[in-house]
Coordinates of C-alpha atoms and ligand atoms in Angstrom, one line a residue:
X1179 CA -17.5 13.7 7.6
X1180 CA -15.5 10.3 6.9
X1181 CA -13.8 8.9 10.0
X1182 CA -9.4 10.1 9.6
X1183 CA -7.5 7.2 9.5
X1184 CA -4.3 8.1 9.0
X1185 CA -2.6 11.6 9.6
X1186 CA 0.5 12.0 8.5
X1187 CA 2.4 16.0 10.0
X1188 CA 5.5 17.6 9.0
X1189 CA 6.8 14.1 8.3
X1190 CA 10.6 14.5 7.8
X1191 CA 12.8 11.4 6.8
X1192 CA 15.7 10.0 5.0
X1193 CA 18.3 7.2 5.0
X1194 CA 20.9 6.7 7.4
X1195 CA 23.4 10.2 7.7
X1196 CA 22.2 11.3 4.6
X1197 CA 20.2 14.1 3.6
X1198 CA 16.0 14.7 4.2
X1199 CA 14.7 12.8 1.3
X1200 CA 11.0 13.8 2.0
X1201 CA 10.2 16.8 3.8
X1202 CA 7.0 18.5 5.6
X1203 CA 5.1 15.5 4.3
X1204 CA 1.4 16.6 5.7
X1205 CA -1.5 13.8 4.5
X1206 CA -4.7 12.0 5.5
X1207 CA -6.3 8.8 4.6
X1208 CA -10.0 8.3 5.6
X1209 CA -12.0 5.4 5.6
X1210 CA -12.8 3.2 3.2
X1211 CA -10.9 5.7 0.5
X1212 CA -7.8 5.1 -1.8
X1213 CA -5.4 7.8 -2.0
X1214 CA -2.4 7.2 -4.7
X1215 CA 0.9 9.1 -4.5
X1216 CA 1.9 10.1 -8.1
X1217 CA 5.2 11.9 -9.2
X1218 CA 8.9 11.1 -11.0
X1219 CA 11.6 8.0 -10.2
X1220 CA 13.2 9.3 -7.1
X1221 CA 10.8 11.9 -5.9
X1222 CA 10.3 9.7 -2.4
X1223 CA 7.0 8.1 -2.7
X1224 CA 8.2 4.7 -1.4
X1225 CA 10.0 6.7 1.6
X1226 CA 6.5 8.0 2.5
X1227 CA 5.3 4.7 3.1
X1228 CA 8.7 3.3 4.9
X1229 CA 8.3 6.0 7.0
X1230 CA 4.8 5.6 8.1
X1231 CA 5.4 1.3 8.1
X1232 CA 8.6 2.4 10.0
X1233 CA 10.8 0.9 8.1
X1234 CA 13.0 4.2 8.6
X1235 CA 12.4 6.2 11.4
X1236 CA 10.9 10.0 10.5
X1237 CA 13.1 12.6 11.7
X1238 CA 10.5 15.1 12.8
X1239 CA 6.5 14.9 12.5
X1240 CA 3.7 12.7 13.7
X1241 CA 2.0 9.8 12.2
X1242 CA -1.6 9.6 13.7
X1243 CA -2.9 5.9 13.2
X1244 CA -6.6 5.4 13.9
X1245 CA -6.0 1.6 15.8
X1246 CA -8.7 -0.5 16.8
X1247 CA -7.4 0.5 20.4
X1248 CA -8.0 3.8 19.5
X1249 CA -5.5 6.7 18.6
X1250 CA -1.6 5.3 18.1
X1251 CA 1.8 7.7 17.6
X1252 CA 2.9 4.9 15.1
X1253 CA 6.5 7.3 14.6
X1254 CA 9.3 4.9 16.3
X1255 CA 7.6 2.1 17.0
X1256 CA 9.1 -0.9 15.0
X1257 CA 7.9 -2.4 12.1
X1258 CA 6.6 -5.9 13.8
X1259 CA 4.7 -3.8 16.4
X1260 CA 2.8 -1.5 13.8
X1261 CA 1.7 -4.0 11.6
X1262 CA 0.1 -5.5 14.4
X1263 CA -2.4 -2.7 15.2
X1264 CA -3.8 -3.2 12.2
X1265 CA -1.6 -1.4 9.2
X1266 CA -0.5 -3.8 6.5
X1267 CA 2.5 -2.5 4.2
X1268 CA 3.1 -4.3 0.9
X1269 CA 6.2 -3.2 0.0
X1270 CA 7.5 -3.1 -3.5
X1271 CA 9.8 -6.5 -3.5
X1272 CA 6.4 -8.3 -2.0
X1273 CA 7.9 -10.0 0.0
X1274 CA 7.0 -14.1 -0.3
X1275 CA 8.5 -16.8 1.4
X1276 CA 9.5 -18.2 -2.2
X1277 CA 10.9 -21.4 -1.0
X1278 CA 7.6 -21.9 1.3
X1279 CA 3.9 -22.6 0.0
X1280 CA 0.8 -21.2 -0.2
X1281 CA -0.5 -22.9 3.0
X1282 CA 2.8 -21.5 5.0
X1283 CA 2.9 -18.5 3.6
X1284 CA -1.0 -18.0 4.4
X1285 CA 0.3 -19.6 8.4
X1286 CA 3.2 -17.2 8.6
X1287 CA 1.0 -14.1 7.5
X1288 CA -0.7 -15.2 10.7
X1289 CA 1.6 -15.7 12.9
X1290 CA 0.7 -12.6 15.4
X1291 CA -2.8 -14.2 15.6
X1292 CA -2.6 -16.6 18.9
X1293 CA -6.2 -17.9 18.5
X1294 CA -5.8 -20.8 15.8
X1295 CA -9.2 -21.3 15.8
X1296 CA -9.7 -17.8 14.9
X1297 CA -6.8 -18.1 12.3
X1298 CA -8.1 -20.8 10.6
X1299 CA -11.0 -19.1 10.1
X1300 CA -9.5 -15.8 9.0
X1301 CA -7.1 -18.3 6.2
X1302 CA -10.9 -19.9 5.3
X1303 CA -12.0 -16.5 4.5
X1304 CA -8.6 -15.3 2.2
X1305 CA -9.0 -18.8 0.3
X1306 CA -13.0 -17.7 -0.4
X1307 CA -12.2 -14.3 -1.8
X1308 CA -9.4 -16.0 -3.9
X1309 CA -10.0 -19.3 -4.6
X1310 CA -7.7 -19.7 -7.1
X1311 CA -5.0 -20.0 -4.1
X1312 CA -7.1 -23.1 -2.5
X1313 CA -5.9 -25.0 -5.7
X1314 CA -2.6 -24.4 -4.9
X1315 CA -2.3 -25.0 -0.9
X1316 CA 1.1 -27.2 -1.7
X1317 CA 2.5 -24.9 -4.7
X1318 CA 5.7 -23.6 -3.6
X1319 CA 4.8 -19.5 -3.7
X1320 CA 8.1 -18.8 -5.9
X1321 CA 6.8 -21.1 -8.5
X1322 CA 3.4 -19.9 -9.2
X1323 CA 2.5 -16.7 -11.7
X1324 CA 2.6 -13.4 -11.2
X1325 CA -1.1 -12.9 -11.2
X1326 CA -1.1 -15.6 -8.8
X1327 CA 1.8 -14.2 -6.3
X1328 CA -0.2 -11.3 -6.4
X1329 CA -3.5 -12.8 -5.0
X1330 CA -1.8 -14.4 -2.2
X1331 CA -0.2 -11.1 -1.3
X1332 CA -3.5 -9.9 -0.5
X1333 CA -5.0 -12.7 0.5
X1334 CA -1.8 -12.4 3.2
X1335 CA -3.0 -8.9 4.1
X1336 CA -6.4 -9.4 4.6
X1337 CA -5.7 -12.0 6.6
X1338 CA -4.5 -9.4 9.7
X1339 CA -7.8 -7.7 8.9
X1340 CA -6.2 -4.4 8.3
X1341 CA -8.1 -0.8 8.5
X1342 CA -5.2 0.7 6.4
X1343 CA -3.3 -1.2 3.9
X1344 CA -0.2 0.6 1.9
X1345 CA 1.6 -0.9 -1.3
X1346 CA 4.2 0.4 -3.1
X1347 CA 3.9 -0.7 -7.1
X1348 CA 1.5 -2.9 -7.0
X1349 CA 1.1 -3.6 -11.0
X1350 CA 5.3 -3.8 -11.4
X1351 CA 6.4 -6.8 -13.5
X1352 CA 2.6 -7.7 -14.2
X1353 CA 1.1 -8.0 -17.5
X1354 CA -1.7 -5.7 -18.1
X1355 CA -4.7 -8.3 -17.7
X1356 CA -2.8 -8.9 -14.5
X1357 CA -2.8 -5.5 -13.6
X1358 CA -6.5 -5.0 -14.2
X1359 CA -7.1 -7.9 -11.9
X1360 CA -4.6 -6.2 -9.0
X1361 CA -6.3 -2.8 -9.2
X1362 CA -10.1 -4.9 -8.7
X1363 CA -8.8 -6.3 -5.6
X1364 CA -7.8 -3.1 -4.3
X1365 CA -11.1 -1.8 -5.1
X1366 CA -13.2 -5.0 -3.2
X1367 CA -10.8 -4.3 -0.3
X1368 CA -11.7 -0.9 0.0
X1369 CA -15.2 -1.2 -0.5
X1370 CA -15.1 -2.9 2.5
X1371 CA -14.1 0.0 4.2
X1372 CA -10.2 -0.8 4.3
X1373 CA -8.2 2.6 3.5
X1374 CA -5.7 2.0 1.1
X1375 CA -2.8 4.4 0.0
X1376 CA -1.1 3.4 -3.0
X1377 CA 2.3 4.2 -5.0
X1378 CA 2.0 4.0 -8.6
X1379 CA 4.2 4.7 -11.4
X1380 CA 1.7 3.5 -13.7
X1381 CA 0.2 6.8 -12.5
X1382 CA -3.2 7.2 -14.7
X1383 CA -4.2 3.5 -13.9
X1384 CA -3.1 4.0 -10.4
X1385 CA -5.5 7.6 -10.3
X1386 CA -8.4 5.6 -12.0
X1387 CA -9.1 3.1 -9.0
X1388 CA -8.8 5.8 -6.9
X1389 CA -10.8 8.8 -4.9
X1390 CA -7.9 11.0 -4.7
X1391 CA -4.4 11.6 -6.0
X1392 CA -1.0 13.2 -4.4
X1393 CA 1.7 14.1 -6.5
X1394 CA 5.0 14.0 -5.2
X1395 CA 8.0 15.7 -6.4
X1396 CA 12.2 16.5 -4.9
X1397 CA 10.5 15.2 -1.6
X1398 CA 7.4 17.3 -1.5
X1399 CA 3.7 17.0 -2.4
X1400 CA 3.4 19.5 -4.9
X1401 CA -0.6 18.4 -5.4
X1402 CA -3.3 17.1 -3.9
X1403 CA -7.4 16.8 -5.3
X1404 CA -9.8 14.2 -6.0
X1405 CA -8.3 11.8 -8.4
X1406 CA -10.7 12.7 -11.1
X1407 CA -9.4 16.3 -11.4
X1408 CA -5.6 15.5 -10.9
X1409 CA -6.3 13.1 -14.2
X1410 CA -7.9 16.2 -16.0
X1411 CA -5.3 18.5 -15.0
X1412 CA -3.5 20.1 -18.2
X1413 CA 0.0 20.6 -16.1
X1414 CA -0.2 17.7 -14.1
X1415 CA -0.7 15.7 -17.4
X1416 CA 1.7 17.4 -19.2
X1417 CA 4.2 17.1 -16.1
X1418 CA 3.8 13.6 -14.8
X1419 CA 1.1 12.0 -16.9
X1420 CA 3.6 11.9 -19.9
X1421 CA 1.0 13.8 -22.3
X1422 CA 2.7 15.7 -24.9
X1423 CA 2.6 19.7 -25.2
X1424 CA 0.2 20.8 -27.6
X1425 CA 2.1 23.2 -30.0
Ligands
ADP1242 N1 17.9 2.6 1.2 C1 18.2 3.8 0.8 N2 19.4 4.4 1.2 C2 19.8 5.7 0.7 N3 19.0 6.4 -0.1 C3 17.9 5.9 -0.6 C4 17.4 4.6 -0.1 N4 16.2 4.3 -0.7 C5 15.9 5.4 -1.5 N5 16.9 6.3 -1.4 C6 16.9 7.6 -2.1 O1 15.8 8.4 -1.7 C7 15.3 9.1 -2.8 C8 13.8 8.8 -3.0 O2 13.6 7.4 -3.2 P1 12.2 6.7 -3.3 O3 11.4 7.1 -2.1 O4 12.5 5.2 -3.5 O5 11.6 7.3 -4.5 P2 10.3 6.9 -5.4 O6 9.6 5.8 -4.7 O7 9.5 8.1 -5.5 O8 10.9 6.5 -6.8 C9 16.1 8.7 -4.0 O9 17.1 9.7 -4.3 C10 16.8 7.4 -3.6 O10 18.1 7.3 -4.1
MG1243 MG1 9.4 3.8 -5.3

């Protein structure tokens, strides 16, 4: 039996007065696996992960987070406070310091870490896995490629050490030798026993680095199996893998 990370029950959440935009959302991340949440523009993939990063507050359910300090209700705690017990949410806009540069933007990743020593360290270790980022220490972020942004995105998240990491769109706006390279360093981080659960709208790439698939749809998760069988399943590819009816 793999060790639960991240248990996710009756999750109910929307925006502001407005209506539930995802409802009963019941899910679990174990260790080490990569779980990508499929389905249509609008369906609420990216208010799954807001809720969980509580970036919105759910309206009803539990969020069970496996901490390093043992079990944690992560539902209403703010944002700051969750990503310090070791969940990392990469959110769709990425989130750079633009105007700042790789150095700083490695620092500020950091900034919860109180033991410099320890930080530098940890920095050390990001620049290893991507070295291409130690050649650009006084690159403004906002000026390098995409391909580049993207490595010191995760170079920024492994930085906290994470045991669950969550990114919404990862391969958005990158070209697809770009995207190849994004999906192998979610695949290193997760071999490393890092959970990972991943929105895609590039949904077979997204399925094909991953163990299993959830397909979301009006709010719901319609689907849920081993990634394997949700990219072999005749409905699911006719209904959100854009394969065309056979007559
Ligand atoms: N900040 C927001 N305020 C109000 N409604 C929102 C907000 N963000 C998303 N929504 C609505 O929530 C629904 C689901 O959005 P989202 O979770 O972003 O879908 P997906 O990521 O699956 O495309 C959509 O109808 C969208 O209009
Ligand atoms: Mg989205």
């Amino acid at each position: 039996m793999s060790e639960c990370m991240l248990k996710l029950e009756n999750i109910v959440a929307g925006y502001g007065y407005g209506p539930d935009i995802i409802k009963n959302i019941n899910l679990e991340l174990n260790k080490g696996d990569i779980k990508c949440i499929i389905g249509p523009n609008g369906a609420g993939k990216s208010t799954v992960l807001k809720a969980i990063a509580g970036i919105i507050i759910p309206r009803n359910g539990t969020v069970s987070f496996n901490s390093e300090k043992g079990n944690l209700e992560l539902s209403g705690m703010e944002t700051y406070e969750i990503m310090k017990t070791g969940l990392c949410f990469i959110p769709q806009d990425r989130s750079l310091f633009n105007t700042l540069t790789v150095a700083e933007n490695l620092a500020m990743a950091g900034y919860t870490i109180n033991d410099k020593h320890d930080l530098r360290v940890r920095i050390d270790e990001a620049l290893d896995t991507f070295p291409r980022l130690k050649e650009r220490l006084t690159q403004y972020a906002g000026t390098m490629s995409g391909g580049e942004q993207q490595q010191l995105i995760f170079a920024r998240a492994i930085i906290l050490k994470p045991r669950v990491i969550l990114i919404d769109e990862p391969s958005l706006g990158l070209a697809p030798a770009i995207v190849e390279q994004a999906f192998q360093h979610i695949e290193n981080i997760a071999s490393k026993g890092v959970s990972i659960l991943l929105v895609e709208q590039n949904a077979r790439r997204g399925l094909s680095s991953s163990n299993f698939g959830t397909v979301m749809d009006l709010g719901e998760i319609v689907f849920e199996k081993p990634a394997n069988q949700v990219l072999s399943d005749d409905r699911i590819q006719e209904l959100y893998l854009g394969k065309r009816k056979k007559k």
